[in-house]
């Protein structure tokens, strides 16, 4: 089955700096890669996703890149703000089975 | 839209008691998922439904866990009898047919079994 690994488990950055979170997956049939943001006491919220027919997708300050050959994908947050502080989860899906990474706790210091 | 609605938001019970968690998916969504989140195991899919029919329950940990979806707007996850190791946050999520991978999560139910 699919195995998704996520790094780092914690990340602390200064406000205004960039943050990068990386995930690798094992199932070559995976073709959908969402990223979720989970704030304290809330459910995960989809922030961006990418499908395997594209290599990069951007939405304002967040972007996701995908390297299917290497089976890894990354989340990039630029100009970080304190409200970006949360736990971020990556996931990989082959259409039948979606697996989540263990999460990255991002702290943006003002 | 109100999003996915879950109740209760918090539940504290004693070992051996029956626990029922409730979920109302987003109107028009055909898929409904139940997840469990713990520090040790992260987010785990327990079961999911398509058009009210259970499709994959391989993630349900034991026979003590059961889930139903009697109609398109309501699902329950029941634990009977509950045990302390069931303590976790339980999330419900829903998605549209044709894009079932894009899941929208509810706020979760935080369960503590004493």
XYZ file of N, CA and C in Angstrom:
672
model
N 0.811 -1.200 0.000
C 0.000 0.000 0.000
C 0.844 1.250 0.000
N 0.187 2.385 -0.062
C 0.881 3.668 -0.089
C 1.509 3.983 1.258
N 2.694 4.589 1.205
C 3.370 5.058 2.398
C 3.829 6.484 2.121
N 3.398 7.416 2.958
C 3.739 8.830 2.767
C 4.588 9.284 3.940
N 5.763 9.823 3.627
C 6.638 10.357 4.658
C 6.749 11.860 4.500
N 6.724 12.547 5.628
C 6.693 14.012 5.617
C 7.801 14.555 6.507
N 8.480 15.603 6.012
C 9.579 16.224 6.762
C 9.574 17.727 6.536
N 9.960 18.536 7.526
C 10.302 18.101 8.890
C 9.037 17.920 9.727
N 9.177 17.419 10.928
C 8.015 17.273 11.797
C 7.681 18.608 12.465
N 8.683 19.437 12.673
C 8.457 20.792 13.184
C 9.316 21.763 12.400
N 8.792 22.971 12.245
C 9.491 23.997 11.479
C 9.173 25.354 12.085
N 10.199 26.094 12.402
C 10.010 27.420 12.966
C 10.703 28.432 12.066
N 9.965 29.465 11.652
C 10.532 30.486 10.768
C 10.156 31.857 11.301
N 10.898 32.844 10.846
C 10.617 34.234 11.199
C 9.581 34.768 10.214
N 8.691 35.592 10.723
C 7.688 36.223 9.854
C 8.357 36.845 8.634
N 7.797 36.573 7.465
C 8.344 37.112 6.229
C 9.248 36.139 5.496
N 9.781 35.165 6.215
C 10.622 34.159 5.572
C 9.749 33.133 4.849
N 10.408 32.260 4.079
C 9.706 31.182 3.384
C 9.765 29.903 4.201
N 8.796 29.040 3.973
C 8.761 27.726 4.632
C 8.555 26.667 3.551
N 9.271 25.569 3.692
C 9.147 24.462 2.738
C 8.944 23.164 3.501
N 7.940 22.425 3.100
C 7.649 21.118 3.697
C 7.677 20.085 2.578
N 8.329 18.951 2.854
C 8.524 17.952 1.801
C 7.865 16.624 2.151
N 7.352 15.974 1.127
C 6.759 14.640 1.304
C 7.238 13.707 0.212
N 7.403 12.446 0.577
C 7.691 11.420 -0.411
C 6.613 10.349 -0.325
N 6.379 9.679 -1.439
C 5.371 8.625 -1.456
C 5.934 7.405 -2.156
N 5.263 6.268 -1.979
C 5.838 5.016 -2.487
C 5.061 4.433 -3.660
N 3.763 4.737 -3.758
C 2.919 4.116 -4.778
C 3.000 4.898 -6.082
N 3.575 4.313 -7.098
C 3.735 5.016 -8.373
C 2.392 5.297 -9.046
N 1.317 4.637 -8.581
C -0.011 4.879 -9.150
C -0.678 6.117 -8.546
N -0.085 6.697 -7.518
C -0.662 7.903 -6.915
C -0.675 9.024 -7.915
N -1.797 9.732 -7.985
C -1.918 10.787 -8.990
C -2.597 12.051 -8.468
N -2.865 12.083 -7.159
C -3.506 13.267 -6.577
C -2.831 13.539 -5.243
N -2.431 14.831 -5.053
C -1.610 15.172 -3.890
C -2.143 16.463 -3.251
N -2.987 16.327 -2.232
C -3.510 17.522 -1.551
C -2.662 17.892 -0.347
N -2.774 19.150 0.039
C -2.174 19.634 1.273
C -3.270 20.227 2.151
N -3.208 19.875 3.434
C -4.201 20.345 4.390
C -3.527 21.149 5.490
N -4.244 22.159 5.979
C -3.794 22.964 7.109
C -4.754 22.712 8.269
N -4.209 22.375 9.429
C -5.047 22.115 10.581
C -4.664 23.065 11.715
N -5.597 23.917 12.069
C -5.402 24.817 13.201
C -5.911 24.149 14.465
N -5.461 24.661 15.587
C -5.782 24.046 16.868
C -7.286 23.947 17.071
N -7.754 22.743 17.370
C -9.168 22.538 17.659
C -10.065 22.486 16.442
N -9.465 22.435 15.254
C -10.263 22.413 14.029
C -9.902 21.208 13.169
N -10.738 20.953 12.184
C -10.448 19.883 11.246
C -9.473 20.341 10.174
N -8.823 19.408 9.493
C -7.919 19.768 8.384
C -8.698 20.488 7.284
N -8.102 21.530 6.747
C -8.719 22.296 5.667
C -7.828 22.236 4.440
N -8.401 21.871 3.306
C -7.649 21.800 2.055
C -7.157 23.191 1.661
N -5.860 23.321 1.415
C -5.331 24.628 1.014
C -4.851 24.650 -0.432
N -4.389 23.523 -0.930
C -3.950 23.441 -2.314
C -3.797 21.971 -2.676
N -3.945 21.655 -3.946
C -3.752 20.281 -4.384
C -3.138 20.280 -5.771
N -2.579 19.149 -6.151
C -1.959 19.037 -7.460
C -2.201 17.628 -7.989
N -2.382 17.550 -9.290
C -2.546 16.248 -9.925
C -1.298 15.938 -10.727
N -1.145 14.684 -11.067
C 0.141 14.238 -11.606
C 0.416 14.709 -13.028
N -0.537 15.377 -13.649
C -0.272 15.872 -14.994
C 0.337 17.271 -14.990
N 0.581 17.814 -13.793
C 1.253 19.120 -13.721
C 2.423 19.010 -12.751
N 3.389 19.906 -12.882
C 4.559 19.851 -12.030
C 4.549 20.884 -10.928
N 3.741 21.948 -11.126
C 3.727 23.018 -10.134
C 2.383 23.711 -10.194
N 1.945 24.162 -9.024
C 0.699 24.919 -8.947
C 0.877 25.977 -7.879
N 0.349 27.164 -8.161
C 0.551 28.278 -7.232
C -0.781 28.952 -6.934
N -0.949 29.373 -5.675
C -2.133 30.116 -5.277
C -1.682 31.162 -4.273
N -1.467 32.358 -4.749
C -1.012 33.489 -3.937
C 0.310 33.125 -3.267
N 0.340 33.048 -1.947
C 1.617 32.808 -1.265
C 1.985 31.331 -1.141
N 1.121 30.451 -1.559
C 1.441 29.033 -1.429
C 1.608 28.394 -2.803
N 2.495 27.423 -2.868
C 2.754 26.713 -4.117
C 3.090 25.268 -3.777
N 2.791 24.396 -4.704
C 3.148 22.992 -4.550
C 3.897 22.542 -5.801
N 4.951 21.780 -5.598
C 5.706 21.215 -6.710
C 5.665 19.705 -6.608
N 5.701 19.059 -7.757
C 5.613 17.604 -7.814
C 6.690 17.056 -8.731
N 7.411 16.065 -8.250
C 8.396 15.361 -9.067
C 7.990 13.893 -9.074
N 7.292 13.474 -10.128
C 6.761 12.108 -10.177
C 7.873 11.071 -10.309
N 8.931 11.441 -10.977
C 10.030 10.493 -11.163
C 10.647 10.128 -9.819
N 10.849 11.153 -9.004
C 11.455 10.945 -7.689
C 10.428 10.617 -6.624
N 9.161 10.701 -6.969
C 8.062 10.454 -6.033
C 8.156 11.378 -4.820
N 8.308 12.667 -5.093
C 8.209 13.590 -3.984
C 7.514 14.880 -4.412
N 6.915 15.525 -3.411
C 6.213 16.778 -3.647
C 6.410 17.670 -2.435
N 6.310 18.955 -2.682
C 6.649 19.924 -1.629
C 5.634 21.056 -1.584
N 5.485 21.600 -0.397
C 4.653 22.786 -0.170
C 5.584 23.950 0.137
N 5.359 25.061 -0.544
C 6.164 26.260 -0.336
C 5.244 27.391 0.103
N 5.579 28.016 1.209
C 4.827 29.177 1.668
C 5.798 30.352 1.701
N 5.479 31.400 0.947
C 6.351 32.580 0.939
C 5.746 33.680 1.809
N 6.603 34.607 2.210
C 6.173 35.752 3.031
C 5.279 35.289 4.182
N 5.789 34.368 4.960
C 4.981 33.773 6.027
C 4.474 34.820 7.019
N 3.287 34.531 7.549
C 2.635 35.406 8.524
C 2.290 34.580 9.754
N 2.134 35.215 10.907
C 1.808 34.448 12.130
C 0.577 33.553 11.962
N -0.392 33.991 11.164
C -1.600 33.169 10.966
C -1.353 31.926 10.117
N -0.158 31.806 9.555
C 0.204 30.563 8.860
C 0.587 29.465 9.855
N 0.778 29.817 11.108
C 1.143 28.830 12.133
C 0.016 27.805 12.263
N 0.369 26.534 12.097
C -0.607 25.438 12.115
C 0.151 24.132 11.879
N -0.602 23.037 11.832
C -0.022 21.761 11.412
C -0.443 21.520 9.969
N 0.512 21.184 9.135
C 0.260 20.950 7.717
C 0.438 19.459 7.405
N -0.526 18.915 6.659
C -0.472 17.512 6.262
C -0.431 17.402 4.744
N 0.444 16.530 4.264
C 0.387 16.161 2.856
C -0.363 14.844 2.749
N -0.805 14.522 1.556
C -1.469 13.243 1.319
C -1.227 12.836 -0.119
N -1.353 11.542 -0.363
C -1.215 11.002 -1.716
C -2.327 9.998 -1.952
N -2.923 10.079 -3.144
C -4.055 9.205 -3.462
C -3.877 8.573 -4.832
N -4.241 7.286 -4.931
C -4.219 6.604 -6.230
C -5.628 6.447 -6.786
N -6.582 7.163 -6.173
C -7.967 7.097 -6.617
C -8.821 6.200 -5.754
N -8.179 5.244 -5.103
C -8.909 4.328 -4.224
C -8.500 4.476 -2.767
N -7.297 4.922 -2.569
C -6.727 4.911 -1.234
C -5.922 6.186 -1.040
N -6.273 7.001 -0.044
C -5.510 8.213 0.238
C -4.824 8.063 1.587
N -3.520 8.312 1.614
C -2.749 8.222 2.841
C -2.174 9.597 3.174
N -2.139 9.873 4.472
C -1.657 11.159 4.944
C -0.248 11.040 5.530
N 0.513 12.111 5.394
C 1.771 12.210 6.106
C 1.513 12.460 7.581
N 2.576 12.422 8.375
C 2.451 12.551 9.834
C 2.242 13.988 10.283
N 2.447 14.936 9.387
C 2.206 16.335 9.735
C 3.468 17.100 10.060
N 3.425 18.409 9.803
C 4.512 19.334 10.145
C 3.908 20.477 10.943
N 4.449 20.695 12.132
C 3.976 21.825 12.938
C 4.806 23.048 12.571
N 4.165 23.996 11.910
C 4.842 25.232 11.489
C 4.539 26.344 12.481
N 5.588 26.979 12.951
C 5.456 28.144 13.828
C 6.094 29.330 13.141
N 5.330 30.407 12.983
C 5.856 31.640 12.394
C 5.974 32.661 13.509
N 7.192 33.051 13.784
C 7.448 33.975 14.893
C 7.366 35.411 14.405
N 6.605 36.257 15.121
C 6.477 37.648 14.679
C 7.762 38.433 14.920
N -22.700 27.516 2.486
C -22.894 26.167 3.017
C -22.252 26.077 4.404
N -22.883 25.308 5.285
C -22.383 25.216 6.653
C -21.160 24.323 6.747
N -20.838 23.583 5.713
C -19.736 22.653 5.800
C -20.186 21.366 6.466
N -19.224 20.493 6.732
C -19.518 19.237 7.409
C -19.780 19.531 8.888
N -20.849 18.964 9.402
C -21.223 19.204 10.791
C -21.060 17.918 11.585
N -20.396 18.030 12.735
C -20.206 16.878 13.599
C -20.715 17.186 14.996
N -21.249 16.146 15.633
C -21.655 16.302 17.025
C -21.472 14.980 17.760
N -21.201 15.017 19.061
C -20.847 16.231 19.794
C -19.441 16.702 19.448
N -19.039 17.842 19.892
C -17.676 18.308 19.656
C -16.708 17.697 20.664
N -17.228 17.428 21.834
C -16.425 16.790 22.876
C -17.274 15.730 23.557
N -16.625 14.606 23.909
C -17.334 13.533 24.588
C -16.383 12.914 25.593
N -16.837 12.856 26.842
C -16.081 12.175 27.888
C -16.969 11.063 28.413
N -16.445 9.860 28.430
C -17.242 8.730 28.865
C -16.368 7.752 29.641
N -17.014 6.822 30.246
C -16.278 5.814 31.014
C -16.142 4.539 30.207
N -15.059 3.869 30.440
C -14.795 2.608 29.770
C -16.016 1.692 29.871
N -16.346 1.064 28.737
C -17.465 0.139 28.720
C -18.760 0.754 28.214
N -18.804 2.087 28.187
C -20.013 2.753 27.719
C -20.060 2.791 26.198
N -21.266 2.945 25.687
C -21.446 3.094 24.243
C -21.289 4.566 23.864
N -20.596 4.790 22.767
C -20.383 6.154 22.273
C -20.924 6.244 20.848
N -21.663 7.279 20.551
C -22.172 7.502 19.194
C -21.771 8.884 18.720
N -21.041 8.902 17.606
C -20.611 10.149 16.989
C -21.455 10.365 15.741
N -21.778 11.632 15.477
C -22.702 11.951 14.394
C -22.075 12.889 13.373
N -22.515 12.740 12.132
C -21.973 13.564 11.055
C -23.051 13.900 10.043
N -23.063 15.157 9.637
C -23.907 15.601 8.526
C -22.967 16.096 7.432
N -22.926 15.416 6.291
C -22.009 15.850 5.227
C -22.523 17.105 4.538
N -21.690 17.670 3.689
C -22.104 18.815 2.885
C -23.192 18.361 1.920
N -24.239 19.146 1.810
C -25.369 18.790 0.967
C -24.913 18.558 -0.472
N -25.346 17.416 -1.033
C -24.986 17.106 -2.417
C -23.744 16.257 -2.555
N -22.992 16.109 -1.472
C -21.799 15.255 -1.527
C -22.209 13.789 -1.455
N -21.522 12.977 -2.276
C -21.889 11.565 -2.380
C -21.010 10.647 -1.537
N -19.843 11.168 -1.147
C -18.904 10.356 -0.386
C -18.817 10.879 1.034
N -18.715 9.947 1.979
C -18.536 10.319 3.383
C -17.463 9.420 3.983
N -16.542 10.058 4.702
C -15.391 9.363 5.266
C -15.356 9.575 6.777
N -14.959 8.544 7.496
C -14.680 8.666 8.934
C -13.187 8.421 9.158
N -12.556 9.362 9.876
C -11.139 9.260 10.214
C -10.961 9.313 11.726
N -9.833 8.762 12.160
C -9.429 8.886 13.557
C -8.042 9.525 13.575
N -7.835 10.491 14.478
C -6.529 11.144 14.578
C -5.971 10.996 15.980
N -4.770 10.462 16.064
C -4.056 10.356 17.333
C -2.631 10.826 17.125
N -1.963 11.170 18.201
C -0.568 11.595 18.104
C 0.297 10.467 17.569
N 0.018 9.255 18.016
C 0.882 8.125 17.648
C 0.685 7.683 16.207
N -0.542 7.700 15.728
C -0.829 7.093 14.425
C -1.260 8.092 13.359
N -1.388 9.361 13.760
C -1.782 10.368 12.786
C -3.227 10.196 12.346
N -3.505 10.548 11.085
C -4.844 10.451 10.521
C -5.028 9.085 9.876
N -6.030 8.339 10.341
C -6.286 7.010 9.805
C -7.712 6.965 9.264
N -7.871 6.450 8.063
C -9.208 6.263 7.509
C -9.821 5.015 8.133
N -11.033 5.185 8.669
C -11.722 4.056 9.277
C -12.650 3.368 8.287
N -13.476 4.169 7.613
C -14.479 3.643 6.697
C -14.926 4.769 5.786
N -15.391 4.411 4.575
C -16.043 5.431 3.771
C -17.249 4.857 3.036
N -18.181 5.752 2.743
C -19.449 5.432 2.092
C -19.525 6.161 0.752
N -20.205 5.527 -0.194
C -20.570 6.177 -1.445
C -22.064 5.982 -1.632
N -22.786 7.086 -1.759
C -24.248 7.004 -1.875
C -24.850 6.127 -0.778
N -24.400 6.361 0.421
C -24.904 5.721 1.647
C -24.467 4.268 1.813
N -23.712 3.734 0.875
C -23.295 2.334 0.948
C -21.845 2.259 1.427
N -21.552 1.435 2.445
C -20.155 1.305 2.889
C -19.317 0.642 1.804
N -18.206 1.287 1.439
C -17.369 0.784 0.358
C -16.135 0.069 0.900
N -15.492 0.677 1.884
C -14.265 0.119 2.420
C -14.242 0.353 3.919
N -14.337 -0.736 4.675
C -14.282 -0.609 6.137
C -13.040 -1.287 6.694
N -12.045 -1.453 5.858
C -10.840 -2.170 6.289
C -10.072 -1.433 7.385
N -10.343 -0.155 7.548
C -9.670 0.608 8.587
C -10.345 0.559 9.945
N -11.499 -0.021 10.013
C -12.207 -0.131 11.295
C -11.395 -1.063 12.188
N -10.985 -0.570 13.356
C -10.017 -1.338 14.151
C -10.543 -2.650 14.716
N -11.777 -2.671 15.140
C -12.295 -3.885 15.786
C -13.807 -3.937 15.605
N -14.366 -5.073 15.981
C -15.824 -5.229 15.898
C -16.563 -4.278 16.834
N -15.848 -3.704 17.756
C -16.497 -2.742 18.664
C -16.910 -1.472 17.913
N -16.316 -1.256 16.741
C -16.611 -0.081 15.935
C -17.609 -0.452 14.837
N -18.616 0.405 14.664
C -19.557 0.209 13.572
C -19.978 1.572 13.051
N -20.329 1.631 11.768
C -20.755 2.890 11.168
C -21.948 2.633 10.275
N -22.836 3.622 10.241
C -24.028 3.526 9.400
C -24.256 4.842 8.690
N -24.952 4.746 7.579
C -25.365 5.957 6.868
C -26.781 5.709 6.368
N -27.777 5.980 7.184
C -29.163 5.657 6.816
C -29.723 6.518 5.696
N -29.124 7.716 5.505
C -29.565 8.559 4.387
C -28.420 9.477 3.983
N -28.640 10.244 2.945
C -27.561 11.044 2.355
C -27.080 12.170 3.250
N -27.825 12.471 4.303
C -27.453 13.628 5.116
C -27.083 13.272 6.542
N -26.827 11.986 6.825
C -26.553 11.622 8.202
C -25.770 10.314 8.284
N -24.762 10.323 9.137
C -23.994 9.116 9.392
C -23.632 9.061 10.864
N -23.480 7.837 11.380
C -23.053 7.651 12.757
C -21.866 6.695 12.814
N -21.011 6.939 13.775
C -19.915 6.028 14.115
C -20.129 5.641 15.563
N -20.261 4.348 15.812
C -20.569 3.871 17.150
C -19.427 3.009 17.679
N -19.119 3.187 18.951
C -18.122 2.358 19.620
C -18.809 1.724 20.822
N -18.838 0.407 20.841
C -19.520 -0.301 21.916
C -18.869 -1.665 22.144
N -18.266 -1.902 23.296
C -18.030 -0.955 24.385
C -16.779 -0.123 24.147
N -16.741 1.056 24.686
C -15.577 1.914 24.492
C -14.448 1.512 25.440
N -13.209 1.800 25.015
C -12.021 1.523 25.812
C -11.136 2.767 25.822
N -10.288 2.914 26.852
C -9.425 4.100 26.922
C -8.587 4.318 25.656
N -8.164 3.255 25.005
C -7.337 3.416 23.798
C -8.125 3.952 22.605
N -9.431 4.079 22.747
C -10.245 4.690 21.692
C -10.196 6.216 21.768
N -9.601 6.739 22.817
C -9.513 8.199 22.971
C -8.738 8.790 21.788
N -9.355 9.746 21.120
C -8.790 10.321 19.894
C -9.723 11.430 19.430
N -9.334 12.075 18.326
C -10.254 12.987 17.656
C -10.770 12.266 16.418
N -12.071 12.231 16.266
C -12.703 11.549 15.148
C -13.243 12.605 14.182
N -12.822 12.483 12.938
C -13.256 13.431 11.908
C -14.141 12.742 10.893
N -15.094 13.493 10.421
C -15.920 13.107 9.292
C -15.547 14.035 8.141
N -15.530 13.506 6.935
C -15.243 14.321 5.757
C -16.198 13.898 4.650
N -16.446 14.796 3.703
C -17.296 14.439 2.575
C -16.705 14.988 1.280
N -17.142 14.417 0.163
C -16.653 14.866 -1.138
C -17.691 14.555 -2.206
N -17.473 15.184 -3.358
C -18.388 15.024 -4.478
C -17.988 13.851 -5.348
N -18.971 13.192 -5.948
C -18.673 12.178 -6.949
C -17.965 12.854 -8.117
N -17.022 12.161 -8.703
C -16.255 12.743 -9.796
C -15.034 13.474 -9.306
N -15.012 13.794 -8.016
C -13.842 14.444 -7.421
C -13.728 13.992 -5.978
N -13.909 12.679 -5.788
C -14.034 12.177 -4.422
C -12.778 12.343 -3.591
N -11.655 12.588 -4.259
C -10.417 12.733 -3.490
C -10.334 14.075 -2.786
N -11.055 15.067 -3.265
C -11.025 16.387 -2.628
C -12.016 16.375 -1.481
N -11.512 16.135 -0.309
C -12.346 15.916 0.863
C -12.409 17.157 1.741
N -13.584 17.414 2.279
C -13.815 18.531 3.175
C -14.125 17.979 4.560
N -13.312 18.392 5.524
C -13.392 17.835 6.867
C -14.305 18.653 7.770
N -14.942 17.942 8.697
C -15.672 18.594 9.767
C -14.734 19.014 10.887
N -15.270 19.625 11.948
C -14.439 20.117 13.042
C -13.949 19.026 13.982
N -14.514 17.828 13.876
C -14.055 16.714 14.695
C -14.811 16.575 16.013
N -14.753 15.364 16.550
C -15.255 15.071 17.899
C -14.075 14.577 18.717
N -13.794 15.298 19.804
C -12.696 14.875 20.684
C -13.262 13.924 21.721
N -12.854 12.670 21.666
C -13.369 11.626 22.559
C -12.334 11.259 23.609
N -12.775 11.260 24.845
C -11.923 10.806 25.949
C -12.656 9.693 26.689
N -12.048 8.521 26.718
C -12.619 7.383 27.426
C -11.785 7.138 28.682
N -12.429 7.274 29.819
C -11.714 7.159 31.106
C -11.690 5.722 31.613
